[in-house]
XYZ file of C-alpha atoms in Angstrom:
577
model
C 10.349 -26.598 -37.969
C 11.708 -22.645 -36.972
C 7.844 -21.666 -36.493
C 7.472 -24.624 -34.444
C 10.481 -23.624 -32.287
C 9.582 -20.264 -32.209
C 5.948 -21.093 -31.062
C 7.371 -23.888 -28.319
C 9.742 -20.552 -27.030
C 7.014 -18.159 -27.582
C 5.018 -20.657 -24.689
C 7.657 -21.112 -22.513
C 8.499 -17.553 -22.128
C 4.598 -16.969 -21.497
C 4.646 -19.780 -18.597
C 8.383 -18.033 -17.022
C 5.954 -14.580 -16.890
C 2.714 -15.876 -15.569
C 3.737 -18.481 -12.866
C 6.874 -16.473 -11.921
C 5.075 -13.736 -11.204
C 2.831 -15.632 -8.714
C 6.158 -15.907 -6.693
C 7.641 -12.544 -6.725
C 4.327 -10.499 -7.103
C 3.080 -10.971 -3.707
C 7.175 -9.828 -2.403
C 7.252 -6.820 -4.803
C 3.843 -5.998 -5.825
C 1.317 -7.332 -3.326
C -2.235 -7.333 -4.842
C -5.264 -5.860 -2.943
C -6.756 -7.488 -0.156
C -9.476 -10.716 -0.952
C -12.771 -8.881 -1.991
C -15.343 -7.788 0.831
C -18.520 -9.032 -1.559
C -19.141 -11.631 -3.310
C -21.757 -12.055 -6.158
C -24.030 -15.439 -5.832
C -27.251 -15.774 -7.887
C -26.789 -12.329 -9.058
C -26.777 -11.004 -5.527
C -24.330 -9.487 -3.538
C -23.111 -10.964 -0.359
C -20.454 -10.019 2.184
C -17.448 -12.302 2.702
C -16.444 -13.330 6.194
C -13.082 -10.714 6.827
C -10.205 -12.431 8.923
C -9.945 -10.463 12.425
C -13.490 -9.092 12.330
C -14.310 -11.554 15.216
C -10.986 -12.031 16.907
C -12.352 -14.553 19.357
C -13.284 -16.838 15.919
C -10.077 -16.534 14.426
C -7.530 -17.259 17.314
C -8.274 -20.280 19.296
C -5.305 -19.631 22.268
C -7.851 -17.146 23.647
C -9.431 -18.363 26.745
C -11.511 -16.068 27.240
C -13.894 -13.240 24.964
C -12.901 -9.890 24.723
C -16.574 -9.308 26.363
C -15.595 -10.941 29.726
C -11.951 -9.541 29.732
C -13.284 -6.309 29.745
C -15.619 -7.136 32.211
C -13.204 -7.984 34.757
C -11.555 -4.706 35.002
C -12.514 -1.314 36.693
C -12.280 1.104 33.578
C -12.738 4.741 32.068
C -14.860 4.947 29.094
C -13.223 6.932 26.269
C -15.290 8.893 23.674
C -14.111 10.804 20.816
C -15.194 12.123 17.291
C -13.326 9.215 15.649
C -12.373 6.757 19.057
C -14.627 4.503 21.454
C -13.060 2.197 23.922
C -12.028 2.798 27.629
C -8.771 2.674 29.824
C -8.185 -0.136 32.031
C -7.226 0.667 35.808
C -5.973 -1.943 36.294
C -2.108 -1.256 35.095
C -3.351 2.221 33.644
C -3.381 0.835 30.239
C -4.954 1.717 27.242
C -6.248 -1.429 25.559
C -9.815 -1.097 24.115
C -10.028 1.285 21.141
C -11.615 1.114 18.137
C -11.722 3.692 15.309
C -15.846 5.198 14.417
C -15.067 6.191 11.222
C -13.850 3.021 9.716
C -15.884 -0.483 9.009
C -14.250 -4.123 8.997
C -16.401 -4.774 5.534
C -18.722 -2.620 3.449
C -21.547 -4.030 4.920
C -23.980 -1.115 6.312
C -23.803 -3.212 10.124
C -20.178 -4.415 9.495
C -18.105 -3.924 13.539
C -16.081 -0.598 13.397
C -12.072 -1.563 13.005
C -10.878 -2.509 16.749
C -7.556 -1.149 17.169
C -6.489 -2.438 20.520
C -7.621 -5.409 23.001
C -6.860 -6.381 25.973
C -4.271 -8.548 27.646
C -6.220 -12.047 28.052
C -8.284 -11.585 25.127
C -7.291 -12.843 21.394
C -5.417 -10.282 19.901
C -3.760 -8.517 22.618
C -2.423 -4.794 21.762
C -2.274 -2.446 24.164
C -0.280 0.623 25.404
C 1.324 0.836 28.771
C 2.708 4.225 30.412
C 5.064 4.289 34.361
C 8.266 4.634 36.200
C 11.027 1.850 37.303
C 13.745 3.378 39.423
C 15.862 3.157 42.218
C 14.342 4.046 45.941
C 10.758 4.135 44.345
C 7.929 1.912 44.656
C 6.428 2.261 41.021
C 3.120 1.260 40.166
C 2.861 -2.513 38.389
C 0.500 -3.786 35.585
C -1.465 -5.502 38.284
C -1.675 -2.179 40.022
C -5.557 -0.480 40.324
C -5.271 3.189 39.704
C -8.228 6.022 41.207
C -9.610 8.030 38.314
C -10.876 11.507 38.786
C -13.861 11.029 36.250
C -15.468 8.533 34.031
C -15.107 9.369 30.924
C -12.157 11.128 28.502
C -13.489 13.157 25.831
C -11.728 15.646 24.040
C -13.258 18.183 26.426
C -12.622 16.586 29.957
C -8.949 14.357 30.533
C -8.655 11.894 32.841
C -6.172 12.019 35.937
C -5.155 8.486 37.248
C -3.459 8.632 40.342
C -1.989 5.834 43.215
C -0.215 6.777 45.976
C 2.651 3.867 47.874
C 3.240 2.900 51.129
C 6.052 5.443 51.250
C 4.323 8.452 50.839
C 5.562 8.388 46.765
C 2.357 9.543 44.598
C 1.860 9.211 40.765
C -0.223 10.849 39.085
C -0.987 10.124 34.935
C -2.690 12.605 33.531
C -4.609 11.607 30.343
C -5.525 13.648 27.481
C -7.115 13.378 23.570
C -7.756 15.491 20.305
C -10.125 14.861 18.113
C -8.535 12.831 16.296
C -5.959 9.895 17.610
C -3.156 11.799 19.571
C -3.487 10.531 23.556
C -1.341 13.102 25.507
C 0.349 11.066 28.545
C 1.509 13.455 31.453
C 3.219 11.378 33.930
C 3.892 12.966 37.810
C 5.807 11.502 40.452
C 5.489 13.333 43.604
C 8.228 12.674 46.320
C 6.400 12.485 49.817
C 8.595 9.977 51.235
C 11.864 11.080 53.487
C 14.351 9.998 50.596
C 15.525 11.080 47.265
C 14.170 8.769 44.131
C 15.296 8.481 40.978
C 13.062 7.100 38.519
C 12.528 6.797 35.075
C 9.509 7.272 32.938
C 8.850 4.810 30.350
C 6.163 4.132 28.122
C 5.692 0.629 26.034
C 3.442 -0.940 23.185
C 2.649 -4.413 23.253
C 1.469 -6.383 20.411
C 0.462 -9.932 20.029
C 1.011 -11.724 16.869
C 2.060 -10.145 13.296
C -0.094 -7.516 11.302
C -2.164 -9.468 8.494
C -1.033 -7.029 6.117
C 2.234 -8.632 4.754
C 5.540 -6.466 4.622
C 7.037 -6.316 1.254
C 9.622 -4.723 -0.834
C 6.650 -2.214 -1.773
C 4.796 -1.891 1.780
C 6.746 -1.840 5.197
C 4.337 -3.294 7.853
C 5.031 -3.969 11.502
C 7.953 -2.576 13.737
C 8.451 0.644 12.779
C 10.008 4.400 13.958
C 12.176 7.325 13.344
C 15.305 7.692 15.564
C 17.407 10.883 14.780
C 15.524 12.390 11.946
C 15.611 9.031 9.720
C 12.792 6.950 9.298
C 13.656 3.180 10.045
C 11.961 0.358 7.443
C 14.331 -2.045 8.078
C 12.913 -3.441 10.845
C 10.185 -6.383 10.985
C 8.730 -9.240 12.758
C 11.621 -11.915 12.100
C 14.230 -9.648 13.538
C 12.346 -8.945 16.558
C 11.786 -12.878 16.772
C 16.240 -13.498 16.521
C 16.298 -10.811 18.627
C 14.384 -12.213 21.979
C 14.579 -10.063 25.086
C 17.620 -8.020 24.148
C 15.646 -6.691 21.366
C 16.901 -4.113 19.018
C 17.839 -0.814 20.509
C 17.851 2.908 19.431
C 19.272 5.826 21.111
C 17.550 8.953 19.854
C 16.847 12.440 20.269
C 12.856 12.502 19.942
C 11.431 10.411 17.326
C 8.826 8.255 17.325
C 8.087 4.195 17.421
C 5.566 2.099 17.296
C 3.744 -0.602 15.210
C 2.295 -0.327 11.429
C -0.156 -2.110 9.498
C -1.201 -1.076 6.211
C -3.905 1.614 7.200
C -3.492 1.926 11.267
C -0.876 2.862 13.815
C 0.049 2.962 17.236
C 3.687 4.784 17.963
C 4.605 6.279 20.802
C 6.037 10.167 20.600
C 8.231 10.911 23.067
C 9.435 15.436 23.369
C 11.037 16.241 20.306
C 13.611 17.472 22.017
C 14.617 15.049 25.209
C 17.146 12.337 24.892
C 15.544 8.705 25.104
C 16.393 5.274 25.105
C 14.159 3.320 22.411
C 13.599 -0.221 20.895
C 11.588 -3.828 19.979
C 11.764 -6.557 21.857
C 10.127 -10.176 21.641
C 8.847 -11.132 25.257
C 7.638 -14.179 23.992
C 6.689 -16.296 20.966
C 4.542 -13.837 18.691
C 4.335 -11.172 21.462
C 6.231 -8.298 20.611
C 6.788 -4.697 22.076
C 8.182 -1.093 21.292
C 9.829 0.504 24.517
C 11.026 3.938 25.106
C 11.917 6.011 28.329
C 13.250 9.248 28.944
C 16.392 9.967 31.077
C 16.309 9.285 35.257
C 14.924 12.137 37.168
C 16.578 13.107 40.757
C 13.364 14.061 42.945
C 14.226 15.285 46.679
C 11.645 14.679 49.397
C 8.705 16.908 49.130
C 9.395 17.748 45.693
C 7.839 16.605 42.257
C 8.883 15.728 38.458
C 6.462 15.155 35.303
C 7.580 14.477 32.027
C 5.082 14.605 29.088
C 4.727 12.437 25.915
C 1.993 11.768 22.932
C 0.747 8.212 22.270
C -1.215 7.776 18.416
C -3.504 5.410 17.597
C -5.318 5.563 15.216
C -5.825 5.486 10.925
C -2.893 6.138 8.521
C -4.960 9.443 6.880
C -2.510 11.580 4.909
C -3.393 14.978 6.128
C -3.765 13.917 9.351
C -0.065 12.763 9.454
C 1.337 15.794 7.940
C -0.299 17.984 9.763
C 0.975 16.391 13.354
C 4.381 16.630 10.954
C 3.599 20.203 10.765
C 2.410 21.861 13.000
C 2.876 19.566 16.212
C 6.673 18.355 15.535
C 6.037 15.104 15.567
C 9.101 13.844 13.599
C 8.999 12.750 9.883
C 5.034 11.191 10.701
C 4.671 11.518 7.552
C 6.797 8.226 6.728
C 4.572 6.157 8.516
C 3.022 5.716 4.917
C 6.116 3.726 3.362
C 5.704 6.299 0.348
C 9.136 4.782 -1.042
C 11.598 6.013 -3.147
C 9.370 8.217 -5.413
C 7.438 10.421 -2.544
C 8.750 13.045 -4.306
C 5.823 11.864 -7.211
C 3.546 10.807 -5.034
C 2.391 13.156 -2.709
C 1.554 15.430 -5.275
C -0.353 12.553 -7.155
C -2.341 11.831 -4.011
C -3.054 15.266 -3.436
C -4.717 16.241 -6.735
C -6.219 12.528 -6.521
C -7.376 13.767 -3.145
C -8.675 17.682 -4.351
C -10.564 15.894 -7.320
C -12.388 13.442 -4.877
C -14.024 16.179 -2.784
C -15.051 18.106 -5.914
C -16.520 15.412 -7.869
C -17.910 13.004 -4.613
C -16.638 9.606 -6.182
C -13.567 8.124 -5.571
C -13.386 5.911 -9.119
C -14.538 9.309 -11.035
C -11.888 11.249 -9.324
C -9.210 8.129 -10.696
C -10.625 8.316 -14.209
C -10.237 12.298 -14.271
C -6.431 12.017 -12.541
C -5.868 9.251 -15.737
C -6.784 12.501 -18.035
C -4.680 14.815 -16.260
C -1.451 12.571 -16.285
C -2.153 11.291 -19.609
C -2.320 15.467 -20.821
C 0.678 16.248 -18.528
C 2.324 13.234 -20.464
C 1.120 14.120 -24.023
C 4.317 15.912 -25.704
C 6.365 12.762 -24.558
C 3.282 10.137 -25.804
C 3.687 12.182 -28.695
C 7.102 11.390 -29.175
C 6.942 8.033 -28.675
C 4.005 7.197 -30.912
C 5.665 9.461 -33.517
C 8.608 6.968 -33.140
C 6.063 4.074 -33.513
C 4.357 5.324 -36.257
C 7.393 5.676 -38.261
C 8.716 2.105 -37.756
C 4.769 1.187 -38.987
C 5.132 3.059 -42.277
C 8.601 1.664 -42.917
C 7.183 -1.958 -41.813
C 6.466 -3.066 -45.475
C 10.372 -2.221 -46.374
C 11.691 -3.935 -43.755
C 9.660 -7.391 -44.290
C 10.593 -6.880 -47.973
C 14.426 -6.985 -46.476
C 13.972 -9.751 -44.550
C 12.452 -12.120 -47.039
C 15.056 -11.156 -49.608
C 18.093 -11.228 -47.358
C 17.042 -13.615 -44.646
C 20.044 -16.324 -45.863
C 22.108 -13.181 -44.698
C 21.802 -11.515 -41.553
C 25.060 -9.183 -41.285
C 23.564 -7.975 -45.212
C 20.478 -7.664 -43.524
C 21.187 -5.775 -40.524
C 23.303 -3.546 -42.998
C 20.394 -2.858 -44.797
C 18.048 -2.316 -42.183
C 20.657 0.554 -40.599
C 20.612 2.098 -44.173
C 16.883 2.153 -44.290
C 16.615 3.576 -40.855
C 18.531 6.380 -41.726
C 16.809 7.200 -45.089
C 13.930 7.385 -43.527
C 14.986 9.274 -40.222
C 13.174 6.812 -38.421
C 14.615 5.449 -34.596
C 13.665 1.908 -33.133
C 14.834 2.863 -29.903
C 13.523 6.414 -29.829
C 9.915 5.115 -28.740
C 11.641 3.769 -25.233
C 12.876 6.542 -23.469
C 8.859 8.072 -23.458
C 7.992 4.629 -21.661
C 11.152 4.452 -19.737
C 9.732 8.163 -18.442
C 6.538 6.970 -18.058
C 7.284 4.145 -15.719
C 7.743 6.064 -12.434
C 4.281 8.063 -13.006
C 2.991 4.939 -13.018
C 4.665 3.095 -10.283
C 4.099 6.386 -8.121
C 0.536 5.673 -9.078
C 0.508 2.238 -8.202
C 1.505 3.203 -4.604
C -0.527 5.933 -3.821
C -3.474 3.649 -4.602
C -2.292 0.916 -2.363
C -1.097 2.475 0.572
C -3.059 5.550 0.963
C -6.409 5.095 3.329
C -8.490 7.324 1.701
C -9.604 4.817 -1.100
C -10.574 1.989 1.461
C -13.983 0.921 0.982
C -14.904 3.950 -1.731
C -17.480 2.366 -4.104
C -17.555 3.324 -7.789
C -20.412 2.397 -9.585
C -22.608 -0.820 -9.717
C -20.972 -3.735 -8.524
C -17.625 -2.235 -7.503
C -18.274 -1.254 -3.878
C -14.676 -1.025 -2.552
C -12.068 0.505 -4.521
C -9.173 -0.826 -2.479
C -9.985 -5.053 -3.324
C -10.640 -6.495 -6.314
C -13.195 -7.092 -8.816
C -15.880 -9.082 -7.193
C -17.627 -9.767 -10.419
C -15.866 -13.277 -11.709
C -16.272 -14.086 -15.094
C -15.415 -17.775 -14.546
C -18.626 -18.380 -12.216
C -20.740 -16.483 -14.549
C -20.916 -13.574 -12.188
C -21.993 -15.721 -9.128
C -24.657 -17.817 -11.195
C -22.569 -20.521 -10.878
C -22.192 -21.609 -7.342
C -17.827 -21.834 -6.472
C -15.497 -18.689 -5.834
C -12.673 -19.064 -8.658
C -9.317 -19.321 -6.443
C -7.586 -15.628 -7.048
C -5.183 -17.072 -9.730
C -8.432 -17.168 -11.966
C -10.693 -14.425 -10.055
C -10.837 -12.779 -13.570
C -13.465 -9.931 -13.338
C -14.957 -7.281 -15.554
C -12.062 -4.839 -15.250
C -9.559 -7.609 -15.859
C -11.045 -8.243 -19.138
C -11.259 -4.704 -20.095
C -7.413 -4.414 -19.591
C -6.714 -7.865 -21.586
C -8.945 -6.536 -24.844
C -7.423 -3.037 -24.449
C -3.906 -3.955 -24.012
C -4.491 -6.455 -27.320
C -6.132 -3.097 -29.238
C -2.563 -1.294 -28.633
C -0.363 -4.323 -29.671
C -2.304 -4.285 -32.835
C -2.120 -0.712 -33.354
C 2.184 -0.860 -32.343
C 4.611 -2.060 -35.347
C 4.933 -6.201 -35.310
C 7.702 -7.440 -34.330
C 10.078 -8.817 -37.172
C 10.893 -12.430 -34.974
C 7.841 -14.893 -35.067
C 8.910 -15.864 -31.462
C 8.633 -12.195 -30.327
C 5.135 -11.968 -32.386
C 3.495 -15.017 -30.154
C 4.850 -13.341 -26.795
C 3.125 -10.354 -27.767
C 0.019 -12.311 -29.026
C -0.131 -13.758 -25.340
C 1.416 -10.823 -23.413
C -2.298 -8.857 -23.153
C -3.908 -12.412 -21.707
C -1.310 -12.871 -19.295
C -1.261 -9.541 -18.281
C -4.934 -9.583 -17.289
C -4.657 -12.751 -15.179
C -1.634 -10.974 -13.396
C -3.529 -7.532 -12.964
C -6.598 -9.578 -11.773
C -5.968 -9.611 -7.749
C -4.694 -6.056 -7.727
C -7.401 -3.080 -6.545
C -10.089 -2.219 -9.009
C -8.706 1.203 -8.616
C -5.798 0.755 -10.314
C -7.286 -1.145 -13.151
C -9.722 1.516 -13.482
C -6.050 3.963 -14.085
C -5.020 1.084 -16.501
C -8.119 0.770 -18.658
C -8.257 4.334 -18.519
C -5.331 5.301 -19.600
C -4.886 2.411 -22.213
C -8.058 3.384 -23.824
C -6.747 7.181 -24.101
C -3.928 5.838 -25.314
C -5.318 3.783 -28.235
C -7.165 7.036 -29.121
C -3.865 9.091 -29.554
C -1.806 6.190 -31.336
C -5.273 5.834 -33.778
C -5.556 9.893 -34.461
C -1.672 9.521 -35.036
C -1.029 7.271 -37.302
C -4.076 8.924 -39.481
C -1.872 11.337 -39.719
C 1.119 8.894 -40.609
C -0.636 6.266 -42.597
C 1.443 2.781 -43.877
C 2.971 3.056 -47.300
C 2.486 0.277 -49.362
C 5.481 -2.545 -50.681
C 6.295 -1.096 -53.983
C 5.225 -3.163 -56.736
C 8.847 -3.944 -58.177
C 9.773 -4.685 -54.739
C 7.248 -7.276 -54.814
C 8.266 -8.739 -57.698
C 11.888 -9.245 -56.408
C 10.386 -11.130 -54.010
C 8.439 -13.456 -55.759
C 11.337 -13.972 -58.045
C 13.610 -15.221 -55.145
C 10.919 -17.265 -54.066
C-alpha cells in the first residue's frame, strides 16, 4: 500500500512539473521561435514564417505595400546593410529593410523589412519636424524637394520646403554604414516675425512585436531617460495610457521600439534637455515622441538642431560600439541582458571569438561547453566528491533503514552518526550546483537574445541554431505525414538530453524515499519534453555538458568505488526480517 502511495505521489508530482511548466515557461523562459524547416518524406521544406508577407497576414490593409509605395514621390536609400527609400511626402522614413538578414533560411527567403508605410499592413515608420508658435511647420501630408535621389553613405540627402511666409526648413539626411540615420533639422526665419518652434521627432508603430515580452526578454516600448535603462514599459501600458501616454523628462537618452533582434529608437544630443514618451493614438497604433526645447529665431536668422535615428539589427558590437565611441547612452541595454550581464557579456564574447576562429556557430557552442565545464572543474570536483561519498556509504545507510525503519528519530540518529564517521556531507554536493546555476542561466540568455546565432546552421539537419529541432521523432522524421504540435515536437537533441540526463541519475546516489526514486526515474523524460521547444543551441550546451559531466562523475567514482554491506550486517538484517 506505501509503494502504491508513493508511486500515485511520485505521478502527480511529475504531472505539477510537466503541465505547469507549459504555463509559466512561455512567461519566464520563452522557448525558441517555431522551426524555419520542416522534414517531410525525408526532405527538407521551409515553413511559411508569420510577417514574411505582411499583406497575407493582416487583412485591415487595403491596400499592398507595392501600391502604397507607388503613390508617393520618394528617395531611394542604399547602404551596405539598408535598402528602402524616404517618402516626401511628410519626410518620413518608412521603407527599410535590413540586406544582411533573411525572414527564413531559405537561399530566396525576402530580406527582414523593418519599416512600412502608413496605408500598408504593418505600418512603422519614423517621422522628423517643428510645431511652434508664429510658424507654419511642414505636415505629414506635406511634399518636400530633395536635392538628389539617392542616400548612400557617401552622398546625404537635403529635404527642404519653404511656407507662404518666407519660413524655410531644411532636413538634412545622413547614414553610416551601418543603421545610424543622422537627422539635421533647419528652420530658417525669412518671414518679418520672430518664431519659436520646436523640433520633434516621433516613431510610429502599428500593432505589437511578435516576439512576446517576458520576465526573461523585454520587447516593445523601450528607452533610457537619465542614464537608466527603462524595461518596465510595454504594450498594455501604452494601451491604459491613450493619448496622454507615458512621459519622460530626460537629459539625452534614447527611445524607441524593441523586438527581439531589431530596433528603431530615436537619439536625441547627449547633452540637450528633451521632453520624451509613448503614446497610443489609436487601437494597436502606438508611438515614441521626443522634442528638444523651443528655439527663439529673429527674422532673417536661422536655428538647426541635430539628432540620430537607428534602425536596424540588435548586433552586440555594433551596440557597444555606438555606446562607445558615439555616446549614445547605455545602447548597450537594448539587449535585455538582465540581471547577470555582468556573466554574460563575457560569455558572448568568447562564444563570439570562438565562432570566427572555428567558422561554425554549433562547434563554437560545443568548445564554450569545454571551456566552462574546465573553468568549473575544481567546484564539479567538489561536488561529485560529495556524491561519491554518499554512493560508497549507500549500502550502510539502506542497511539503517531496513533495520530501524519502525524508528525514524533512531534512524535519523544513526544516519548523523554515520555521516560523521565517514566525513561524508549530503548537503555539501549543493552549493557546486547552486554556483553553477547562474553560468548556466547567463548561458541560457546569451543564446536567446543575442543575434548572432539567428539562422547559423550546425551540421546536417540543424540549419538554424536559434529554433528548434526540426527533426521529430514522433512523425518518424517527416515520413509520416502531420507536424507533432510543439508539446510533443520531440527531436534528436531532445532525446539526447532525456538518455543523458537518465545516465547521470544512475551514476548520482538513489534517493532513500521510493517517492523521491520515481520522480527521479521520470525527471530525465520530462525534462526532455520541456527542453524540446527551446533553441537547438542550447540543447547542444546541455548534451554537451551533461555528457562531460557523466565522464568526470564515471572517472570519479573509479577512484571512489562502492563498498560492499558487510556480511554480519546482512545477517542482522535477515534476522529482523
Amino acid at each position: 500500500m506505501e509503494n502504491q502511495r508513493n508511486m500515485i505521489l511520485a505521478i502527480v508530482l511529475s504531472a505539477l512539473v510537466l503541465f505547469g511548466w507549459q504555463f509559466l515557461g512561455d512567461r519566464f523562459f520563452p522557448p525558441a521561435k517555431a522551426p524555419v524547416t520542416k522534414i517531410e518524406g525525408g526532405q527538407e521544406k521551409v515553413l511559411p514564417q508569420p510577417g514574411a508577407d505582411p499583406a497575407a497576414d493582416a487583412p485591415k490593409a487595403i491596400r499592398a505595400r507595392a501600391t502604397v509605395l507607388r503613390e508617393t514621390p520618394r528617395v531611394a536609400i542604399d547602404t551596405p546593410k539598408l535598402a528602402g527609400s524616404i517618402n516626401l511626402k511628410g519626410a518620413r522614413i518608412d521603407d527599410l529593410v535590413l540586406k544582411a538578414y533573411r525572414e527564413t533560411v531559405a537561399k530566396n527567403a525576402p530580406p527582414i523589412r523593418l519599416l512600412s508605410p502608413l496605408g500598408s499592413p504593418e505600418a512603422y515608420y519614423a517621422g522628423f519636424g517643428w510645431t511652434g508658435d508664429g510658424v507654419d511647420a511642414p505636415g505629414p501630408n506635406t511634399v518636400w524637394t530633395a536635392n538628389g535621389g539617392k542616400l548612400t553613405p557617401e552622398t546625404p540627402v537635403t529635404l527642404s520646403w519653404t511656407n507662404t511666409r518666407g519660413q524655410r526648413f531644411e532636413t538634412v539626411i545622413a547614414v553610416d554604414r551601418d543603421y545610424m540615420f543622422t537627422i539635421t533639422q533647419k528652420l530658417v526665419n525669412g518671414g518679418v516675425g520672430a518664431v519659436a518652434a520646436r523640433p520633434y521627432g516621433l516613431i510610429s508603430k502599428d500593432g505589437v512585436s511578435k516576439d512576446p515580452s517576458s520576465w526573461t526578454l523585454h520587447t516593445g516600448p523601450i528607452g533610457v531617460f537619465n542614464d537608466a535603462a527603462n524595461y518596465d514599459l510595454s504594450f498594455k501600458k501604452l494601451d491604459e495610457a491613450g493619448q496622454p501616454g507615458i512621459r519622460f523628462a530626460s537629459t539625452g537618452g534614447w527611445l524607441g521600439f524593441g523586438d527581439k533582434y531589431w530596433l528603431t529608437a530615436l537619439v536625441p544630443d547627449s547633452k540637450a534637455s528633451v521632453d520624451a514618451g509613448f503614446l497610443s493614438t489609436a487601437p494597436q497604433v502606438y508611438q515614441a515622441v521626443e522634442s528638444g526645447r523651443s528655439l527663439v529665431i529673429a527674422p532673417g536668422k536661422a536655428a538647426s538642431v541635430s539628432q540620430r535615428f537607428f534602425a536596424g539589427a540588435k548586433e552586440v558590437a555594433l551596440l557597444d560600439r555606438y555606446e562607445n565611441e558615439q555616446g549614445v547612452p547605455l545602447f548597450s541595454r537594448a539587449i535585455d541582458w538582465g540581471w547577470f550581464r555582468v556573466l554574460e557579456k563575457p560569455i558572448f564574447w568568447v562564444l563570439d571569438q570562438v565562432f570566427k576562429l572555428v567558422g561554425n556557430f554549433g562547434v563554437a557552442i560545443i568548445i564554450l561547453t569545454f571551456l566552462v565545464r574546465g573553468l568549473m572543474f575544481p567546484i564539479a570536483q567538489k561536488q561529485f566528491r560529495s556524491m561519491a561519498g554518499m554512493r560508497r556509504v549507500q549500502p550502510k545507510m539502506k542497511e539503517l533503514q531496513e533495520r530501524l525503519k519502525d524508528d525514524k528519530p533512531r534512524l535519523q540518529q544513526e544516519l548523523l552518526k554515520l555521516y560523521q564517521e565517514e566525513k561524508v556531507n549530503p548537503l555539501a554536493g549543493c552549493l557546486p550546483i547552486l554556483v553553477q546555476i547562474p553560468v548556466f542561466y547567463a548561458l541560457y540568455k546569451v543564446l536567446m537574445v543575442t543575434i548572432e546565432m539567428r539562422h547559423q546552421p550546425f551540421v546536417l539537419w540543424i540549419r538554424d541554431l536559434s529554433a528548434p529541432d526540426p527533426l521529430h521523432i514522433l512523425n518518424l522524421f517527416g515520413l509520416l505525414d502531420f507536424t507533432p504540435p510543439a508539446f510533443l515536437g520531440i527531436g534528436v537533441l531532445a532525446l539526447l538530453l532525456g538518455v543523458s540526463m537518465w545516465l547521470q541519475f544512475k551514476l548520482n546516489p538513489q534517493p532513500m524515499d521510493d517517492a523521491q526514486k520515481q520522480v527521479f526515474a521520470l525527471m530525465p523524460w520530462i525534462m526532455m519534453f520541456i527542453m524540446a521547444p527551446f533553441a537547438a543551441g542550447l540543447l547542444i550546451y546541455w548534451v554537451t555538458s551533461n555528457f562531460l559531466t557523466i565522464a568526470q562523475q564515471a572517472w570519479l567514482y573509479r577512484q571512489h568505488p562502492v563498498e560492499p554491506v558487510p556480511a554480519a550486517a546482512t545477517t542482522i538484517v535477515a534476522k529482523k526480517k
